[in-house]
Coordinates of C-alpha atoms in Angstrom, one line a residue:
M144 CA 34.3 26.9 -16.4
M145 CA 35.6 30.6 -16.6
L146 CA 38.0 29.9 -13.8
A147 CA 39.6 27.0 -15.9
L148 CA 40.1 29.5 -18.9
M149 CA 42.5 31.9 -16.5
R150 CA 46.0 31.8 -16.7
W151 CA 47.5 32.3 -13.2
E152 CA 51.2 33.7 -13.7
K153 CA 51.6 33.7 -9.8
G154 CA 50.7 30.4 -8.9
H155 CA 47.0 28.8 -8.6
P156 CA 44.8 30.9 -6.3
T157 CA 43.7 29.7 -2.9
R158 CA 40.5 28.0 -2.3
R159 CA 39.0 31.1 -0.8
E160 CA 40.3 33.2 -3.7
R161 CA 38.6 30.8 -6.0
E162 CA 35.3 30.8 -4.2
D163 CA 35.4 34.7 -4.3
L164 CA 36.0 34.8 -8.0
H165 CA 33.3 32.2 -8.7
A166 CA 31.0 34.2 -6.5
A167 CA 31.7 37.5 -8.6
L168 CA 31.0 35.6 -11.9
A169 CA 28.0 33.6 -10.9
T170 CA 26.3 36.2 -8.6
W171 CA 27.0 39.5 -10.6
A172 CA 28.9 39.2 -13.9
F173 CA 26.7 36.6 -15.5
S174 CA 23.4 38.0 -14.2
V175 CA 21.9 40.8 -16.4
T176 CA 19.5 41.7 -13.5
A177 CA 22.6 42.2 -11.2
R178 CA 24.6 44.2 -13.7
R179 CA 21.7 46.5 -14.2
N180 CA 21.7 47.6 -10.7
G181 CA 25.5 48.3 -10.9
L182 CA 28.2 46.4 -9.6
P183 CA 30.1 47.1 -6.2
E184 CA 33.7 48.2 -6.5
E185 CA 34.9 45.1 -4.9
I186 CA 33.1 43.0 -7.3
Q187 CA 34.6 45.1 -10.2
K188 CA 37.8 44.4 -9.0
Q189 CA 37.3 40.7 -9.1
I190 CA 36.1 41.0 -12.6
R191 CA 38.9 43.1 -13.9
L192 CA 41.1 40.4 -12.3
V193 CA 39.5 37.7 -14.6
E194 CA 39.6 40.1 -17.7
D195 CA 43.3 40.5 -17.2
A196 CA 44.1 36.5 -16.4
S197 CA 41.9 35.2 -19.0
F198 CA 43.2 33.3 -22.2
K199 CA 42.9 35.1 -25.5
I200 CA 40.3 32.9 -27.6
S201 CA 43.2 32.5 -30.1
A202 CA 45.1 30.5 -27.4
L203 CA 42.4 27.8 -27.6
A204 CA 43.8 26.7 -30.8
D205 CA 46.6 25.3 -29.0
S206 CA 46.0 21.7 -27.7
D207 CA 48.1 22.1 -24.8
V208 CA 46.0 25.0 -23.4
V209 CA 42.8 23.0 -24.1
R210 CA 44.4 20.2 -22.1
A211 CA 45.1 22.4 -19.3
V212 CA 41.7 23.8 -19.3
L213 CA 40.2 20.1 -19.3
G214 CA 42.4 19.4 -16.2
Q215 CA 40.7 22.4 -14.4
L216 CA 37.3 21.3 -15.3
G217 CA 38.1 18.0 -13.8
K218 CA 38.7 19.5 -10.3
K219 CA 36.3 21.1 -7.7
L220 CA 36.9 24.5 -6.1
D221 CA 38.9 22.9 -3.5
G222 CA 41.3 21.3 -6.1
K223 CA 39.9 17.7 -5.3
P224 CA 38.8 15.7 -8.4
A225 CA 35.2 16.2 -9.2
A226 CA 32.5 13.5 -10.1
E227 CA 32.8 11.9 -13.5
S228 CA 29.0 13.5 -14.2
T229 CA 30.5 17.0 -13.1
F230 CA 33.4 16.7 -15.5
A231 CA 31.0 15.6 -18.4
R232 CA 28.6 18.5 -17.8
K233 CA 31.4 21.0 -17.9
R234 CA 33.2 19.3 -20.9
A235 CA 29.8 19.7 -22.9
T236 CA 29.6 23.4 -21.9
F237 CA 33.2 23.9 -22.9
Y238 CA 32.4 22.1 -26.4
N239 CA 29.4 24.5 -27.0
F240 CA 31.4 27.3 -26.1
L241 CA 34.3 26.5 -28.7
K242 CA 31.6 25.6 -31.0
Y243 CA 30.2 29.0 -30.7
M244 CA 33.7 30.7 -31.1
V245 CA 34.0 28.9 -34.4
E246 CA 30.6 30.1 -35.6
K247 CA 31.6 33.7 -34.6
G248 CA 35.0 33.3 -36.6
H249 CA 37.3 33.5 -33.6
L250 CA 38.4 29.9 -34.2
N251 CA 39.0 28.0 -37.5
A252 CA 38.0 24.7 -36.0
N253 CA 36.7 23.3 -32.7
P254 CA 40.0 21.6 -31.2
L255 CA 38.1 19.5 -28.4
P256 CA 37.1 16.4 -30.5
N257 CA 40.8 15.7 -31.6
I258 CA 41.9 15.6 -27.8
S259 CA 42.0 12.5 -25.8
W260 CA 41.5 13.1 -22.1
T261 CA 40.2 11.1 -19.3
P262 CA 39.6 12.6 -16.0
T263 CA 40.9 11.5 -12.7
K264 CA 38.8 8.8 -11.3
N265 CA 36.7 9.8 -8.5
D266 CA 34.8 7.2 -6.5
T267 CA 31.2 8.1 -6.6
A268 CA 29.4 4.8 -6.1
V269 CA 26.3 5.1 -4.3
D270 CA 26.4 3.3 -0.9
R271 CA 23.0 1.0 -1.0
R272 CA 22.7 1.3 2.8
R273 CA 21.9 5.0 2.3
V274 CA 19.4 4.7 -0.3
V275 CA 15.5 4.7 0.7
N276 CA 13.9 1.5 0.2
E277 CA 10.4 0.8 0.3
A278 CA 9.9 0.3 4.1
K279 CA 12.0 2.9 4.9
G280 CA 10.3 5.2 2.4
R281 CA 7.0 4.3 3.9
R282 CA 8.3 5.3 7.3
L283 CA 9.6 8.6 6.1
L284 CA 6.3 9.6 4.7
I285 CA 4.8 8.8 8.1
A286 CA 7.4 10.9 9.8
V287 CA 6.9 13.7 7.4
S288 CA 3.2 13.9 8.1
R289 CA 3.8 14.5 11.9
R290 CA 5.8 17.8 11.0
G291 CA 3.2 20.1 11.8
A292 CA 0.4 21.3 9.4
M293 CA 3.0 21.9 6.6
G294 CA 4.4 18.4 6.9
L295 CA 0.9 16.7 6.7
H296 CA 0.4 19.0 3.6
L297 CA 3.3 17.9 2.0
R298 CA 3.0 14.2 2.7
A299 CA 1.6 13.5 -0.8
Y300 CA 4.1 15.8 -2.2
F301 CA 7.0 13.6 -1.1
G302 CA 5.0 10.6 -1.9
C303 CA 4.9 11.9 -5.4
L304 CA 8.9 12.1 -5.4
F305 CA 9.4 8.7 -3.7
L306 CA 6.5 6.7 -5.4
A307 CA 6.4 8.3 -8.6
G308 CA 9.7 9.6 -9.2
L309 CA 8.7 13.1 -9.9
R310 CA 11.1 15.9 -10.0
P311 CA 10.5 18.5 -7.2
G312 CA 9.6 21.1 -9.9
E313 CA 7.1 18.7 -11.3
A314 CA 5.5 17.9 -7.9
A315 CA 5.2 21.5 -7.2
A316 CA 3.5 22.1 -10.5
L317 CA 1.1 19.1 -10.3
T318 CA -2.3 20.1 -10.8
L319 CA -5.8 18.2 -10.2
D320 CA -6.3 18.1 -14.2
E321 CA -3.2 16.0 -14.6
L322 CA -4.5 13.3 -12.5
E323 CA -6.3 10.0 -13.4
L324 CA -7.4 8.5 -10.0
P325 CA -9.2 5.1 -9.9
D326 CA -12.7 4.6 -8.5
N327 CA -11.3 1.8 -6.3
D328 CA -8.6 2.5 -3.8
D329 CA -6.8 -0.8 -4.5
E330 CA -6.0 -0.1 -8.2
P331 CA -3.3 2.1 -9.7
G332 CA -3.8 5.4 -11.4
W333 CA -2.0 7.9 -13.7
M334 CA -0.4 11.1 -13.9
H335 CA -0.1 13.1 -17.2
L336 CA 2.5 15.6 -16.5
T337 CA 2.6 18.9 -18.5
A338 CA 4.6 21.4 -16.5
S339 CA 7.4 22.0 -14.1
S340 CA 8.4 24.8 -11.6
P341 CA 11.8 24.3 -10.7
E342 CA 13.3 26.9 -8.2
V343 CA 15.7 29.2 -9.8
G344 CA 17.2 32.3 -8.1
G345 CA 15.3 35.5 -8.9
P346 CA 18.3 37.1 -10.7
W347 CA 18.3 34.4 -13.4
T348 CA 14.6 35.1 -14.5
D349 CA 13.1 37.9 -16.7
S350 CA 10.6 38.9 -13.9
G351 CA 12.4 37.6 -10.7
E352 CA 9.6 35.4 -10.1
R353 CA 9.4 31.8 -10.1
E354 CA 8.0 30.5 -13.4
I355 CA 6.1 27.4 -14.6
R356 CA 7.3 26.0 -17.7
Q357 CA 7.4 22.9 -19.9
L358 CA 8.8 19.6 -18.8
K359 CA 12.7 19.2 -18.5
H360 CA 14.1 18.2 -22.0
R361 CA 10.6 18.3 -23.6
A362 CA 8.8 20.3 -26.2
V363 CA 6.2 22.9 -25.0
N364 CA 3.0 21.1 -24.5
A365 CA 4.6 17.6 -24.2
V366 CA 2.9 15.3 -21.9
R367 CA 4.8 12.7 -19.7
P368 CA 2.6 9.8 -18.5
V369 CA 3.7 8.7 -15.0
P370 CA 2.0 5.5 -13.5
M371 CA 0.7 5.9 -9.9
S372 CA 0.7 3.1 -7.3
P373 CA -2.5 2.3 -5.2
L374 CA -0.5 3.7 -2.2
L375 CA 0.0 6.9 -4.0
C376 CA -3.4 7.2 -5.4
R377 CA -4.7 6.9 -1.7
L378 CA -2.3 9.4 -0.4
I379 CA -3.4 12.1 -3.1
R380 CA -7.1 11.2 -2.5
A381 CA -6.6 11.9 1.3
H382 CA -4.7 15.2 0.5
L383 CA -7.4 16.5 -1.7
E384 CA -10.2 15.6 0.9
I385 CA -8.1 17.4 3.5
F386 CA -6.5 20.2 1.7
G387 CA -8.4 20.6 -1.8
T388 CA -6.3 22.5 -4.3
A389 CA -5.1 26.0 -5.0
P390 CA -7.3 28.2 -7.0
D391 CA -5.3 27.4 -10.2
G392 CA -5.8 23.6 -9.4
R393 CA -2.2 23.0 -8.0
L394 CA -2.2 20.2 -5.3
F395 CA 0.5 21.6 -3.1
R396 CA 1.3 25.1 -2.1
S397 CA 3.1 27.2 0.5
E398 CA 1.4 29.0 3.5
D399 CA 0.7 31.9 1.2
G400 CA -0.8 30.0 -1.5
G401 CA 2.4 30.2 -3.7
L402 CA 4.6 27.6 -5.0
V403 CA 6.1 25.3 -2.6
S404 CA 9.8 26.4 -1.9
D405 CA 12.8 24.3 -1.7
S406 CA 13.5 25.8 1.7
T407 CA 10.3 24.5 3.1
V408 CA 10.8 21.1 1.7
N409 CA 14.4 21.0 3.1
T410 CA 12.9 22.2 6.5
I411 CA 10.5 19.4 6.5

């Protein structure tokens, strides 16, 4: 969003220049941890460029300026139209930013609700031929189990994603206490999810370590019940018989006993 709030008097920057500015802001300027360690001279130069080119807050009271910002929010870094969901997310961020500026007394009112704007259409329809169906999903689970020891360990992990619709962070934090397995292998079971551990870059956490937190969009201590098919129950039961659990009860773990990383999952 910051790049959309800049006035480019000498023409729009190239894609490489936009990517460099984006990296300087996202990796350094917006990270408290990175700023504590001092900013490299090249990064400081990029940030000064952003400061000099940024709109004054008062300029956002002008509807033409806001329209120009919306136009930029509807584009990707390469200048092509962004997906409608991407624009909606950025617009929501922009709206909350303007709302905060009103709260701090920098603007008299939030101008966004009074502006009608429709982003350029971008065909983001899902090709059904590329979506995993039940038969293909079962074959993928078999293929995963043949990817060495870690692949076998993560077979039930991928089963949780495919057969129960868990988020990767929810599967990574899944514990034995959250499972309600049936006595009969032909019967369904339940998961009672209480936590998630999405992978976030170290600079964006207080400790630099990956955290286990409440479920996404849920209150602390909220529980989300998830039904398990008989197949998933069998996968999890087999997993427990082979691998057991981590000392804290987690079903899935890395080779060193920690949380399963996205890089490991992507490799498998």
